[in-house]
Amino acid sequence: MIAALARPGTSPLHRIAAAPKLAGLAIVATVLFFVDEPRLLAAAFAAALVVARSTGTRFAEIGRDLRGAAVVLAVLGLADWWLIDGPTAIAVVLRLAAIALFAHAVTMTTSTAELTEVLERIFGPAERLGLLDAARAALTVTLALRFVPLIVEEANAIREAQAARGLDASPLALAVPLMVRVIVRSEALADAIDARGFPPEGARRGAARHIPARPPSP
Amino acid sequence: MTTRDISLVALMAAVIVALGVVPAIPLAGGVPITLQSMGVMLAGLVLGPRRGAAAVLVVIALVALGLPVLAGGRGGLAVFAGPTAGFLLGWVLAAFVTGFLAQVFEAPEKSTPVRTLQLTLAAIVGGIVVLYLCGILWLAFFMKMGLAKAFAVSIAFVPGDVAKAVVAALVTVQVRRAVAIERK
Amino acid sequence: MSDTSPERAGGATGAEPGTLSQTIVFSDASVVRSGRTVLDRISIGFEEPRVGIVGLNGSGKSTLLKCIIGLVAPSAGAITVDGRDAIRDARAVRRTTGFLFQDPDNQIVMPLVAEDLAFGLKNHGFSAAEIATRVAAALDRLAITHLRERRIHELSGGEKQLVALAGVLALEPRTVLFDEPTSHLDLKNRNRLRDVLQALPEQAIVVSHDLDLLADFPRVVMIEAGRVVRDGAAREVIARYREANR
């Protein structure tokens, strides 16, 4: 199961709306990018620790969420130390750790639903620029949210079935059936979406154009 | 995009996630690797440039929505500020170029080994050359590492990715034999 | 598009079976797919409150159902629903004609139950207030109000099928097309679906291998190789069907 990294709560960050939090994060990250002074970066890192902890999540849990990022950061720090010098490595690691903590503080305090709303608000102007079709883009993301757990389960089931038949775990034996099933499923899913009246009335392009011109399925 | 495209793109995004979540599979040599970047190559090879890139964009949207959908359970906004963000964002271009080259390279009348080779080449150019270019540029400039050093830390991952390109091509040939699907 | 406004289907709840029926007409309709004739010059009309469709796998019965709401376009001939063309007026036809697919996992598109029930209503342009009322009513009708805030992924197969049906009924259609509705269900859920189907005031056209489900239907049609080969009372047609495929 893929659970969101957001946690419910009532901390000050929880109470701020998603859009201003995201804007604030962008500003902080940009400013930190231009700071090279280690003491300032250390202060930023300390501030980030305080902000992340203020969300009500314990450091142990935050550490677990960011474990993957920490590994990457450690590798990068060592590479910098080896290829450049110690002070640079320290500055880079402090800067990135601070930004990661600030970003994660936003992630922890903003629900998927709130972020989806922001995403939809971004789709509006993008649609007016002719970049995409907001209703379709929003549905695609929602469908992915709906189907990620199902497809993950299907992938695990395929691997278990193969293990039960004494087959070695091979990437080929996993990916081929998974892809074939997904392609077959996409047709049935498209039929169901059309049957339920998609695209919405008043969507950018006329509905009549979306009556499927594809060959019938048996 | 038709409704069929939408559902295919969303399901392919779910496949890319699933390939990063299922336990890593030991590839030749016994080194366990995750198959997520192979999923990106598959998106291009099977769905084609536009739908493949769209599937990757959806995965990136899921990351931004705070879901731990990347290999190793990574996700959330922190990823976009990290050292590997260039590789993540580069997936979009990688899937597009892979899909585009698959259209250009694959000659349907040729034998299976030849087509596998053609698709492997598409996956190597799109999924490795283009992808590493994005990842290395990010490391060099946004991580202030310098080009030479960024290149040096990235290059170690190339052999594993070449193996994934070969597997992705083999998968694509078999999938296209089982179901009819055009690239677009 | 001749009709894009959400026309009221009438208060479906509480109506007598049959009062909502639409007249569905196939006029010499054929479907050819990659050289294979899936439906072969079908001319038939449905106006009864209950119509069953039986036939072997690949006989064309699912295609027949999909033609009614324009998911499959006929290569020749036409299909109309209360006089509206299934292809040209697809939106209006889909507004009054719901479709329950075989696998609810392919029908449910939203991550949460309440969101999914709202999906069709949003597409047809209902207001937020109207959506809330209808979602509540549809959940109540199938006695699944307790599932309202649940995640689809956590539901059982039977619960998913009911949620999919609630999504269809929320639009208050006049006709519901059922494509193998019981094939993914265990016996208990199958019986529950049978009861729901029996009580449904909407017209129901049901494709099924589950012959007992169709046993008391006033009309059952048997399809073979894309043609209608039997058409009559359930008992007679089902007996013939069993006979032919012993």
CSV table of C-alpha atoms in Angstrom, one decimal, chain A residues 1-4 112-113 120 135 138-139 141-154 181 184-203 205-218, chain C residues 1 4-6 31-34 36 38 58 62-63 66 69-73 86-91 94 97-99 101 103-111 115-125 151-154 160 164 167-168 171:
chain,number,residue,atom,x,y,z
A,1,MET,CA,0.0,0.0,0.0
A,2,ILE,CA,1.3,3.4,-0.9
A,3,ALA,CA,0.3,5.8,1.9
A,4,ALA,CA,0.8,9.5,1.5
A,112,THR,CA,-3.0,14.8,-1.1
A,113,ALA,CA,-6.4,16.4,-1.7
A,120,GLU,CA,-5.9,21.6,-10.8
A,135,ALA,CA,-10.1,18.0,-17.3
A,138,ALA,CA,-6.7,16.1,-13.8
A,139,LEU,CA,-8.4,12.8,-14.6
A,141,VAL,CA,-3.5,12.0,-12.2
A,142,THR,CA,-6.6,10.9,-10.3
A,143,LEU,CA,-6.7,7.6,-12.2
A,144,ALA,CA,-3.0,7.0,-11.3
A,145,LEU,CA,-3.8,7.6,-7.6
A,146,ARG,CA,-6.6,5.1,-7.9
A,147,PHE,CA,-4.6,2.4,-9.8
A,148,VAL,CA,-1.2,2.6,-8.1
A,149,PRO,CA,-2.2,0.2,-5.3
A,150,LEU,CA,-4.0,-2.1,-7.7
A,151,ILE,CA,-1.1,-2.4,-10.1
A,152,VAL,CA,1.5,-2.8,-7.2
A,153,GLU,CA,-0.7,-5.6,-5.9
A,154,GLU,CA,-0.8,-7.2,-9.4
A,181,ARG,CA,-2.5,-6.8,-18.5
A,184,VAL,CA,-5.8,-4.8,-22.0
A,185,ARG,CA,-7.2,-3.1,-18.9
A,186,SER,CA,-6.8,0.3,-20.4
A,187,GLU,CA,-9.4,-0.5,-23.1
A,188,ALA,CA,-12.0,-1.6,-20.6
A,189,LEU,CA,-11.2,1.4,-18.4
A,190,ALA,CA,-11.5,3.8,-21.3
A,191,ASP,CA,-14.9,2.3,-22.2
A,192,ALA,CA,-16.1,2.8,-18.6
A,193,ILE,CA,-14.9,6.4,-18.5
A,194,ASP,CA,-16.7,7.1,-21.8
A,195,ALA,CA,-19.8,5.3,-20.6
A,196,ARG,CA,-19.9,7.6,-17.5
A,197,GLY,CA,-20.1,10.7,-19.6
A,198,PHE,CA,-16.5,11.9,-19.8
A,199,PRO,CA,-15.4,14.5,-20.9
A,200,PRO,CA,-17.4,16.8,-18.8
A,201,GLU,CA,-20.0,19.0,-20.4
A,202,GLY,CA,-18.4,22.3,-21.5
A,203,ALA,CA,-14.9,20.8,-21.6
A,205,ARG,CA,-13.2,20.4,-27.0
A,206,GLY,CA,-16.7,19.4,-28.0
A,207,ALA,CA,-18.0,16.1,-26.7
A,208,ALA,CA,-19.0,14.8,-30.1
A,209,ARG,CA,-15.4,14.6,-31.1
A,210,HIS,CA,-14.7,12.0,-28.4
A,211,ILE,CA,-17.0,9.4,-29.4
A,212,PRO,CA,-14.5,6.7,-30.0
A,213,ALA,CA,-13.4,6.2,-33.5
A,214,ARG,CA,-11.5,3.1,-32.6
A,215,PRO,CA,-12.4,-0.4,-33.7
A,216,PRO,CA,-15.0,-2.2,-31.6
A,217,SER,CA,-13.8,-4.6,-28.9
A,218,PRO,CA,-15.5,-8.0,-28.8
C,1,MET,CA,-25.0,17.3,-30.5
C,4,THR,CA,-26.4,18.4,-24.2
C,5,SER,CA,-28.5,19.6,-21.3
C,6,PRO,CA,-28.9,17.2,-18.4
C,31,VAL,CA,-20.0,-4.6,-36.6
C,32,VAL,CA,-17.0,-5.7,-38.5
C,33,ARG,CA,-13.6,-5.8,-36.8
C,34,SER,CA,-10.4,-6.6,-38.6
C,36,ARG,CA,-14.3,-10.6,-38.7
C,38,VAL,CA,-18.9,-9.5,-34.8
C,58,GLY,CA,-17.3,-14.4,-28.7
C,62,SER,CA,-21.0,-7.7,-25.2
C,63,THR,CA,-20.5,-5.8,-28.4
C,66,LYS,CA,-21.7,-1.6,-26.1
C,69,ILE,CA,-24.4,3.6,-25.8
C,70,GLY,CA,-22.1,4.2,-28.7
C,71,LEU,CA,-18.9,2.6,-27.3
C,72,VAL,CA,-18.8,0.6,-30.4
C,73,ALA,CA,-19.8,2.2,-33.7
C,86,ALA,CA,-26.3,6.0,-30.3
C,87,ILE,CA,-23.3,7.6,-32.0
C,88,ARG,CA,-24.4,11.1,-32.9
C,89,ASP,CA,-26.3,11.7,-29.7
C,90,ALA,CA,-24.0,9.6,-27.5
C,91,ARG,CA,-23.9,12.1,-24.7
C,94,ARG,CA,-25.4,7.9,-22.0
C,97,THR,CA,-28.5,4.8,-20.1
C,98,GLY,CA,-26.1,3.4,-17.6
C,99,PHE,CA,-23.6,0.6,-18.1
C,101,PHE,CA,-19.2,-3.5,-16.6
C,103,ASP,CA,-15.1,-6.0,-13.6
C,104,PRO,CA,-15.8,-3.2,-11.2
C,105,ASP,CA,-12.1,-2.5,-10.9
C,106,ASN,CA,-12.2,-1.2,-14.5
C,107,GLN,CA,-15.3,0.9,-13.9
C,108,ILE,CA,-14.4,2.8,-10.7
C,109,VAL,CA,-12.1,5.7,-11.6
C,110,MET,CA,-11.8,7.7,-8.4
C,111,PRO,CA,-9.8,6.7,-5.3
C,115,GLU,CA,-15.7,10.9,-5.3
C,116,ASP,CA,-16.4,8.0,-7.7
C,117,LEU,CA,-20.2,8.3,-7.3
C,118,ALA,CA,-19.8,12.0,-8.2
C,119,PHE,CA,-17.8,11.4,-11.3
C,120,GLY,CA,-20.6,10.7,-13.7
C,121,LEU,CA,-22.7,13.5,-12.2
C,122,LYS,CA,-19.9,16.0,-12.6
C,123,ASN,CA,-19.4,15.0,-16.3
C,124,HIS,CA,-23.1,15.6,-16.9
C,125,GLY,CA,-22.9,19.1,-15.4
C,151,ARG,CA,-11.0,3.9,-0.2
C,152,ILE,CA,-11.9,1.8,-3.2
C,153,HIS,CA,-8.8,-0.3,-2.8
C,154,GLU,CA,-9.9,-1.5,0.6
C,160,LYS,CA,-16.9,-2.7,-5.4
C,164,ALA,CA,-20.0,0.7,-9.4
C,167,GLY,CA,-22.3,5.3,-9.6
C,168,VAL,CA,-24.6,4.3,-12.4
C,171,LEU,CA,-27.5,9.5,-12.6
